[in-house]
Short mmCIF file of C-alpha atoms and ligand atoms in Angstrom, two decimals:
data_model
loop_
_atom_site.label_atom_id
_atom_site.label_comp_id
_atom_site.label_asym_id
_atom_site.label_seq_id
_atom_site.Cartn_x
_atom_site.Cartn_y
_atom_site.Cartn_z
CA MET R 1482 -53.09 172.69 109.61
CA GLN R 1483 -53.49 170.49 106.55
CA MET R 1484 -50.76 167.92 106.08
CA SER R 1485 -50.01 166.19 102.82
CA LYS R 1486 -51.77 162.92 102.03
CA LYS R 1487 -50.28 160.06 100.08
CA VAL R 1488 -52.26 159.12 96.98
CA THR R 1489 -49.73 156.73 95.38
CA ASP R 1490 -46.00 156.16 95.90
CA LYS R 1491 -45.36 159.02 93.50
CA VAL R 1492 -48.31 161.33 94.10
CA SER R 1493 -49.30 163.29 97.20
CA TRP R 1494 -52.27 165.57 97.83
CA VAL R 1495 -51.00 168.91 99.17
CA GLY R 1496 -54.18 170.99 98.97
CA LYS R 1497 -56.53 172.69 101.42
CA VAL R 1498 -59.88 171.48 102.71
CA ASP R 1499 -62.08 174.54 103.29
CA TRP R 1500 -64.78 173.39 105.69
CA GLU R 1501 -66.15 176.85 106.38
CA LEU R 1502 -66.69 178.04 102.80
CA THR R 1503 -70.36 178.86 102.25
CA ARG R 1504 -70.08 181.07 99.14
CA PHE R 1505 -67.88 180.74 96.06
CA HIS R 1506 -67.35 182.96 93.01
CA GLY R 1507 -67.85 185.95 95.29
CA GLU R 1508 -71.37 185.50 96.64
CA GLU R 1509 -72.65 183.80 93.49
CA TYR R 1510 -72.47 180.08 94.32
CA SER R 1511 -73.61 178.47 97.58
CA THR R 1512 -71.31 175.80 99.00
CA TRP R 1513 -73.28 174.21 101.83
CA GLN R 1514 -70.73 171.40 102.15
CA GLY R 1515 -67.62 173.59 101.98
CA SER R 1516 -65.02 172.79 99.34
CA SER R 1517 -61.40 171.88 98.82
CA TYR R 1518 -58.64 173.23 96.61
CA ASN R 1519 -56.67 170.21 95.53
CA SER R 1520 -53.01 170.56 94.71
CA TYR R 1521 -50.88 167.55 93.88
CA LEU R 1522 -47.18 166.90 94.23
CA VAL R 1523 -45.77 164.39 91.75
CA ARG R 1524 -42.35 162.93 92.56
CA ASP R 1525 -40.31 160.82 90.16
CA GLU R 1526 -36.72 161.59 89.12
CA LYS R 1527 -38.14 165.06 88.59
CA THR R 1528 -40.73 166.73 90.82
CA ALA R 1529 -43.80 168.60 89.61
CA LEU R 1530 -46.49 170.52 91.48
CA ILE R 1531 -49.93 170.49 89.88
CA ASP R 1532 -52.04 173.56 90.73
CA THR R 1533 -52.05 175.46 94.03
CA VAL R 1534 -54.83 176.68 96.35
CA TRP R 1535 -57.05 179.73 96.87
CA LEU R 1536 -55.37 182.99 97.81
CA PRO R 1537 -56.44 183.21 101.50
CA TYR R 1538 -54.57 179.99 102.18
CA ASP R 1539 -51.34 180.85 100.34
CA GLU R 1540 -49.17 181.13 103.46
CA GLU R 1541 -50.53 177.91 104.94
CA PHE R 1542 -50.08 176.16 101.60
CA VAL R 1543 -46.43 177.13 101.25
CA THR R 1544 -45.69 176.32 104.91
CA ASN R 1545 -47.22 172.86 104.53
CA LEU R 1546 -45.55 172.26 101.19
CA LYS R 1547 -42.17 172.94 102.81
CA GLN R 1548 -42.87 170.13 105.25
CA THR R 1549 -43.46 167.75 102.35
CA VAL R 1550 -40.73 168.78 99.92
CA GLU R 1551 -37.75 171.13 99.68
CA LEU R 1552 -39.22 173.88 97.54
CA ASP R 1553 -36.01 174.06 95.50
CA ALA R 1554 -36.59 170.43 94.57
CA ILE R 1555 -39.73 171.38 92.62
CA ASP R 1556 -38.63 171.24 88.99
CA TYR R 1557 -41.92 172.17 87.34
CA ILE R 1558 -45.19 173.84 88.24
CA ILE R 1559 -48.23 172.83 86.21
CA ILE R 1560 -51.16 175.23 86.19
CA ASN R 1561 -54.12 173.44 84.64
CA HIS R 1562 -56.36 176.50 85.11
CA ALA R 1563 -55.59 180.04 86.26
CA GLU R 1564 -58.74 180.84 88.23
CA ILE R 1565 -57.78 182.22 91.63
CA ASP R 1566 -59.05 179.25 93.63
CA HIS R 1567 -56.22 177.25 92.01
CA SER R 1568 -53.56 179.83 91.26
CA GLY R 1569 -54.05 182.13 94.26
CA ALA R 1570 -51.05 180.75 96.15
CA LEU R 1571 -48.79 180.96 93.10
CA PRO R 1572 -47.41 184.49 93.77
CA ARG R 1573 -46.47 183.46 97.33
CA LEU R 1574 -44.83 180.27 96.07
CA MET R 1575 -42.98 182.07 93.30
CA LYS R 1576 -41.41 184.39 95.86
CA GLU R 1577 -39.62 181.29 97.15
CA ILE R 1578 -38.78 179.67 93.81
CA PRO R 1579 -38.99 182.51 91.28
CA ASN R 1580 -37.32 180.77 88.36
CA THR R 1581 -39.31 177.54 88.39
CA PRO R 1582 -40.93 176.99 85.00
CA ILE R 1583 -44.73 177.19 84.91
CA TYR R 1584 -46.35 174.89 82.36
CA CYS R 1585 -49.77 176.00 81.15
CA THR R 1586 -51.68 176.74 77.95
CA ARG R 1587 -51.13 179.97 76.00
CA ASN R 1588 -54.46 181.20 77.37
CA GLY R 1589 -53.23 180.20 80.83
CA ILE R 1590 -50.26 182.54 80.43
CA LYS R 1591 -52.61 185.37 79.47
CA SER R 1592 -54.83 184.68 82.49
CA LEU R 1593 -51.93 184.40 84.94
CA GLN R 1594 -50.33 187.58 83.61
CA GLY R 1595 -53.71 189.31 83.75
CA HIS R 1596 -54.18 188.35 87.36
CA TYR R 1597 -50.70 188.70 88.81
CA HIS R 1598 -48.76 190.94 86.39
CA GLN R 1599 -45.60 188.91 86.80
CA ASP R 1600 -43.16 187.85 84.12
CA TRP R 1601 -42.62 184.33 85.37
CA ASN R 1602 -40.85 181.58 83.43
CA PHE R 1603 -43.88 180.42 81.46
CA VAL R 1604 -43.72 177.37 79.22
CA PRO R 1605 -46.75 177.18 76.90
CA VAL R 1606 -48.05 173.68 76.20
CA LYS R 1607 -50.63 172.24 73.85
CA THR R 1608 -52.44 168.94 73.48
CA GLY R 1609 -50.04 166.02 73.22
CA ASP R 1610 -47.02 167.81 74.70
CA THR R 1611 -45.22 165.64 77.22
CA LEU R 1612 -43.03 166.33 80.21
CA GLN R 1613 -40.78 163.41 81.17
CA LEU R 1614 -40.44 162.99 84.95
CA GLY R 1615 -38.52 159.70 85.00
CA SER R 1616 -40.30 156.42 84.50
CA THR R 1617 -43.51 158.46 84.35
CA SER R 1618 -44.44 161.48 82.32
CA LEU R 1619 -47.11 164.16 82.20
CA VAL R 1620 -49.15 164.54 79.03
CA PHE R 1621 -51.12 167.73 78.52
CA VAL R 1622 -54.59 167.90 76.98
CA GLU R 1623 -56.11 171.30 76.30
CA ALA R 1624 -59.75 171.53 77.40
CA PRO R 1625 -60.83 175.06 76.47
CA MET R 1626 -64.10 176.27 78.02
CA LEU R 1627 -64.15 173.50 80.57
CA HIS R 1628 -64.76 175.99 81.97
CA TRP R 1629 -62.33 178.82 81.05
CA PRO R 1630 -60.42 179.29 77.78
CA ASP R 1631 -57.19 178.36 79.55
CA THR R 1632 -58.29 175.04 81.05
CA MET R 1633 -56.28 171.88 80.42
CA PHE R 1634 -56.05 168.37 81.81
CA THR R 1635 -52.80 166.66 82.75
CA TYR R 1636 -52.49 162.90 82.40
CA MET R 1637 -49.76 161.02 84.27
CA THR R 1638 -48.52 157.88 82.56
CA GLY R 1639 -47.45 154.93 84.67
CA GLU R 1640 -49.76 155.93 87.53
CA ASN R 1641 -52.64 156.35 85.05
CA ILE R 1642 -54.00 159.45 86.74
CA LEU R 1643 -56.02 162.18 85.04
CA PHE R 1644 -55.63 165.54 86.78
CA SER R 1645 -58.82 167.08 85.47
CA ASN R 1646 -58.91 170.36 87.39
CA ASP R 1647 -62.53 171.66 87.73
CA ALA R 1648 -64.05 168.92 85.55
CA PHE R 1649 -65.47 166.10 87.71
CA GLY R 1650 -65.05 168.31 90.80
CA GLN R 1651 -67.47 169.02 93.60
CA HIS R 1652 -67.66 171.69 96.26
CA TYR R 1653 -67.47 169.12 99.00
CA ALA R 1654 -65.20 169.29 102.02
CA THR R 1655 -64.03 165.94 103.33
CA GLU R 1656 -60.97 164.63 105.09
CA ALA R 1657 -61.60 161.23 103.47
CA LEU R 1658 -60.09 162.20 100.09
CA TYR R 1659 -61.63 159.37 98.03
CA ASN R 1660 -65.03 158.87 96.43
CA ASP R 1661 -65.54 155.45 98.00
CA ARG R 1662 -65.04 156.80 101.53
CA VAL R 1663 -67.80 159.41 101.60
CA ASP R 1664 -71.59 159.48 101.69
CA GLN R 1665 -72.64 158.74 98.09
CA CYS R 1666 -75.86 160.81 98.24
CA GLU R 1667 -73.94 163.86 99.45
CA LEU R 1668 -71.21 163.33 96.88
CA PHE R 1669 -73.48 163.01 93.85
CA ALA R 1670 -75.73 165.85 95.08
CA GLU R 1671 -72.68 168.13 95.09
CA ALA R 1672 -71.36 166.74 91.79
CA ILE R 1673 -74.65 167.42 89.97
CA LYS R 1674 -75.02 170.86 91.59
CA TYR R 1675 -71.50 171.69 90.40
CA TYR R 1676 -72.24 170.51 86.87
CA ALA R 1677 -75.64 172.25 86.75
CA ASN R 1678 -74.37 175.60 87.95
CA ILE R 1679 -70.90 175.75 86.41
CA LEU R 1680 -70.71 173.47 83.39
CA THR R 1681 -74.21 173.61 81.88
CA PRO R 1682 -73.30 176.48 79.50
CA PHE R 1683 -70.43 174.39 78.14
CA SER R 1684 -72.22 171.06 77.73
CA SER R 1685 -71.38 170.72 74.03
CA GLN R 1686 -67.66 171.15 74.79
CA VAL R 1687 -67.95 168.71 77.73
CA ALA R 1688 -69.29 165.92 75.56
CA LYS R 1689 -66.79 166.61 72.77
CA LYS R 1690 -63.79 166.70 75.09
CA ILE R 1691 -64.78 163.57 77.00
CA ASN R 1692 -65.29 161.63 73.77
CA GLU R 1693 -61.95 162.90 72.50
CA VAL R 1694 -60.19 161.71 75.68
CA LEU R 1695 -62.06 158.36 75.64
CA ALA R 1696 -60.91 157.86 72.04
CA LEU R 1697 -57.30 157.99 73.22
CA GLU R 1698 -58.06 154.77 75.16
CA LEU R 1699 -55.89 155.84 78.07
CA SER R 1700 -55.97 153.68 81.17
CA VAL R 1701 -57.40 155.85 83.92
CA ASP R 1702 -57.05 154.40 87.40
CA MET R 1703 -57.88 157.65 89.15
CA ILE R 1704 -59.34 161.04 88.33
CA CYS R 1705 -57.91 163.76 90.56
CA PRO R 1706 -59.99 166.93 90.22
CA SER R 1707 -59.19 170.26 91.82
CA HIS R 1708 -62.23 170.29 94.14
CA GLY R 1709 -63.67 167.54 96.31
CA VAL R 1710 -62.87 163.85 96.24
CA ILE R 1711 -60.49 161.83 94.11
CA TRP R 1712 -62.40 159.33 91.98
CA ARG R 1713 -60.44 156.12 92.58
CA SER R 1714 -63.30 153.64 92.75
CA GLU R 1715 -64.89 153.18 89.31
CA PRO R 1716 -63.77 156.60 88.01
CA ILE R 1717 -65.64 155.86 84.78
CA ARG R 1718 -68.92 156.39 86.68
CA ILE R 1719 -68.45 160.15 86.96
CA VAL R 1720 -67.31 160.28 83.33
CA GLN R 1721 -70.52 158.51 82.29
CA LYS R 1722 -72.53 160.88 84.50
CA TYR R 1723 -70.93 163.85 82.73
CA LEU R 1724 -71.88 162.41 79.35
CA GLU R 1725 -75.48 162.04 80.58
CA TRP R 1726 -75.54 165.52 82.10
CA ALA R 1727 -74.09 167.06 78.95
CA ASP R 1728 -76.83 165.57 76.78
CA SER R 1729 -79.85 167.82 77.53
CA TYR R 1730 -80.21 166.05 80.85
CA GLN R 1731 -83.60 165.62 82.43
CA GLU R 1732 -85.34 163.42 84.95
CA ASN R 1733 -89.06 162.83 85.28
CA GLN R 1734 -89.37 166.00 87.33
CA ILE R 1735 -91.32 169.24 87.07
CA THR R 1736 -90.16 172.16 89.19
CA ILE R 1737 -92.47 175.05 90.05
CA VAL R 1738 -90.45 178.12 90.98
CA TYR R 1739 -92.39 181.12 92.25
CA ASP R 1740 -92.32 184.18 94.44
CA THR R 1741 -95.38 185.60 96.11
CA MET R 1742 -96.37 188.79 97.98
CA TRP R 1743 -99.58 187.79 99.80
CA ASN R 1744 -99.65 184.05 99.03
CA ALA R 1745 -101.99 184.27 96.05
CA THR R 1746 -99.27 183.07 93.66
CA ARG R 1747 -98.23 180.39 96.17
CA ARG R 1748 -101.81 179.07 96.24
CA MET R 1749 -101.80 179.04 92.46
CA ALA R 1750 -98.52 177.06 92.51
CA GLU R 1751 -99.96 174.47 94.87
CA ALA R 1752 -103.13 174.07 92.82
CA ILE R 1753 -101.12 173.74 89.59
CA ALA R 1754 -98.96 171.06 91.26
CA LYS R 1755 -102.11 169.08 92.15
CA GLY R 1756 -103.31 169.28 88.56
CA ILE R 1757 -99.98 168.02 87.20
CA GLN R 1758 -99.96 165.11 89.62
CA GLU R 1759 -103.49 164.15 88.54
CA ILE R 1760 -102.19 163.73 85.00
CA ASP R 1761 -98.70 162.39 85.74
CA GLY R 1762 -98.63 160.67 89.11
CA SER R 1763 -95.18 159.23 88.50
CA ALA R 1764 -93.48 162.60 88.00
CA THR R 1765 -91.68 164.31 90.84
CA VAL R 1766 -93.18 167.75 91.34
CA LYS R 1767 -91.22 170.22 93.45
CA LEU R 1768 -92.24 173.71 94.56
CA MET R 1769 -89.55 176.26 95.38
CA ASN R 1770 -90.09 179.81 96.59
CA ALA R 1771 -87.32 181.78 94.89
CA GLY R 1772 -87.59 184.48 97.53
CA LYS R 1773 -86.69 182.00 100.27
CA GLU R 1774 -84.64 179.26 98.67
CA ASP R 1775 -81.09 179.28 97.43
CA LYS R 1776 -80.64 180.23 93.78
CA ASN R 1777 -78.05 177.52 93.05
CA ASP R 1778 -80.23 174.83 94.60
CA ILE R 1779 -83.08 176.04 92.38
CA ILE R 1780 -80.79 175.91 89.31
CA THR R 1781 -79.89 172.33 90.21
CA GLU R 1782 -83.56 171.35 90.36
CA ILE R 1783 -84.24 173.11 87.04
CA PHE R 1784 -81.31 171.17 85.56
CA ARG R 1785 -82.94 167.91 86.70
CA SER R 1786 -86.38 168.86 85.35
CA LYS R 1787 -88.09 168.03 82.09
CA ALA R 1788 -90.26 171.11 82.54
CA ILE R 1789 -90.59 174.13 84.80
CA LEU R 1790 -93.26 176.62 85.74
CA VAL R 1791 -92.29 180.08 86.88
CA GLY R 1792 -94.71 182.19 88.88
CA SER R 1793 -94.76 185.70 90.27
CA SER R 1794 -97.14 188.38 91.38
CA THR R 1795 -97.08 191.54 89.29
CA ILE R 1796 -95.38 194.45 91.02
CA ASN R 1797 -94.81 197.86 89.44
CA ARG R 1798 -95.71 196.36 86.04
CA ARG R 1799 -92.92 193.76 86.41
CA TYR R 1800 -92.29 190.57 88.38
CA LEU R 1801 -90.67 190.13 91.80
CA SER R 1802 -86.93 190.62 92.17
CA SER R 1803 -86.02 187.03 93.12
CA ILE R 1804 -87.54 185.90 89.81
CA GLY R 1805 -85.50 188.63 88.07
CA ALA R 1806 -82.30 187.25 89.59
CA LEU R 1807 -83.25 183.74 88.51
CA PHE R 1808 -83.86 184.81 84.90
CA GLU R 1809 -80.60 186.74 84.85
CA THR R 1810 -78.82 183.51 85.77
CA ILE R 1811 -80.64 181.01 83.57
CA LYS R 1812 -80.45 183.16 80.44
CA GLY R 1813 -76.71 182.51 80.40
CA MET R 1814 -76.98 178.80 81.09
CA ARG R 1815 -78.29 177.51 77.77
CA PHE R 1816 -80.57 174.77 79.07
CA SER R 1817 -81.99 172.72 76.23
CA GLY R 1818 -84.91 170.36 75.71
CA LYS R 1819 -87.01 171.68 78.59
CA LYS R 1820 -90.62 172.89 78.46
CA ALA R 1821 -92.05 175.74 80.49
CA ALA R 1822 -94.92 178.07 81.26
CA ALA R 1823 -95.61 181.06 83.51
CA PHE R 1824 -98.29 181.96 86.03
CA GLY R 1825 -99.04 184.63 88.59
CA SER R 1826 -101.58 186.74 90.43
CA TYR R 1827 -102.22 190.43 89.91
CA GLY R 1828 -104.38 193.32 91.10
CA TRP R 1829 -104.75 195.63 88.12
CA SER R 1830 -102.21 195.69 85.27
CA GLY R 1831 -100.91 192.06 85.46
CA GLU R 1832 -97.84 192.11 83.21
CA SER R 1833 -95.77 189.48 85.04
CA VAL R 1834 -97.00 186.37 83.22
CA LYS R 1835 -96.37 187.75 79.75
CA LEU R 1836 -92.92 189.03 80.76
CA MET R 1837 -91.94 185.72 82.34
CA ALA R 1838 -93.09 183.76 79.28
CA ALA R 1839 -90.91 185.98 77.08
CA ASP R 1840 -87.94 185.52 79.42
CA LEU R 1841 -88.42 181.75 79.47
CA ALA R 1842 -88.34 181.70 75.68
CA GLU R 1843 -85.24 183.88 75.66
CA ALA R 1844 -83.60 181.45 78.11
CA GLY R 1845 -84.14 178.61 75.63
CA PHE R 1846 -87.22 176.93 77.12
CA GLU R 1847 -90.09 175.76 74.94
CA VAL R 1848 -93.01 177.79 76.28
CA VAL R 1849 -96.04 175.53 75.84
CA ASN R 1850 -98.89 178.01 76.49
CA GLU R 1851 -99.74 181.61 77.31
CA GLY R 1852 -99.72 181.00 81.03
CA CYS R 1853 -102.20 181.37 83.84
CA ARG R 1854 -103.25 184.62 85.55
CA VAL R 1855 -105.52 185.18 88.55
CA LEU R 1856 -106.96 188.55 89.55
CA TRP R 1857 -106.53 189.22 93.29
CA MET R 1858 -106.66 186.24 95.68
CA PRO R 1859 -107.75 182.99 94.01
CA ASP R 1860 -111.13 181.71 95.18
CA GLY R 1861 -112.36 178.15 94.74
CA ASP R 1862 -113.16 178.65 91.06
CA ALA R 1863 -109.80 180.26 90.37
CA LEU R 1864 -108.00 177.42 92.15
CA ASP R 1865 -109.98 174.94 90.05
CA ALA R 1866 -108.82 176.85 86.97
CA CYS R 1867 -105.21 176.60 88.20
CA ARG R 1868 -105.65 172.89 88.72
CA GLU R 1869 -106.98 172.55 85.20
CA PHE R 1870 -104.01 174.59 83.97
CA GLY R 1871 -101.74 172.08 85.77
CA ARG R 1872 -103.53 169.17 84.09
CA GLN R 1873 -103.14 170.79 80.67
CA PHE R 1874 -99.49 171.52 81.34
CA GLY R 1875 -98.95 167.89 82.37
CA GLN R 1876 -100.64 166.75 79.14
CA ALA R 1877 -98.43 169.03 77.06
CA LEU R 1878 -95.25 167.31 78.30
FE1 FEO K 773 -62.14 175.84 90.54
FE2 FEO K 773 -62.57 177.42 87.57
O1 FEO K 773 -61.92 177.21 89.28
#
């Protein structure tokens, strides 16, 4: 059972740490470190609850909340974002306190009504609207498409806390609650994976919204997102990271993603990697078999890369299905400023390379050449040709 945790004299964490979560968004997103659904109780002269938790934990959430506060004492519910991982416990809670006003954006009302079909006491808010709690107040800031049309941030004056919902979150289960109390490599690995997989399509809105909030010159002592840790130590660091990530982010990395039937395309990938390293010894080159490795981990590595190569055998005049799933995902992600090329082995018709090059272009990559094909299993000469292809690719970057 998850008890509440004190954040400040006026703010308590009343969420759920989900240690056993391994998939999120249905089966779409891998969460190797679990996650948390952060809900916050704000108590001044008036009491407000900010967000709830995911549906499977609704009973546990309400039971725990009752141990922290008389439910009738909750004056306001703030729903920063209606996705079910944050609003799932709302119907159960509203059975107990059905008339409590729910503050959210106009799009939030539409989303909540669309999900739950209830005519609750909705109060629409927009940027700059304020809810006085006593000596402190809540100020609402709409943040559409970060990452749903309904999303907003809530800023608490006096305590100087930004409740940012999904922004700055991580799928990272911890009992430690704060960013300075967890393993920093784990934390930033999950933060960048979260950005890469969820926020990449909205990078232009991310940068715009962050700059808009920075221009308000608010004091921010803590950022309390709806997943993972609270950023209390140097919260500006994750804000700066978001600005970097939103700006066509890349490291000195080249990722070679491939799938292979009888290891011919794998051998090509390894030879190409050698060729790249001969030209650019300082670059990190990573090989990932899309048939074996996790799609979201691959997306994270693509996000970090300045260039990628995608390889597949030809099968039934197409490419292998794991590569198909990858393209389906990255076509919606709007990566920018990254170079690419395709490669693959074949036995007779050999369409895969041309198809992959076209898909890379459609996904927004700059395709730097026509790609590299090998008939049947590469012999020494063919591997030399792959190595040379790697050198040329390295030179083109
Ligand atoms: Fe964590 Fe968009 O929900």
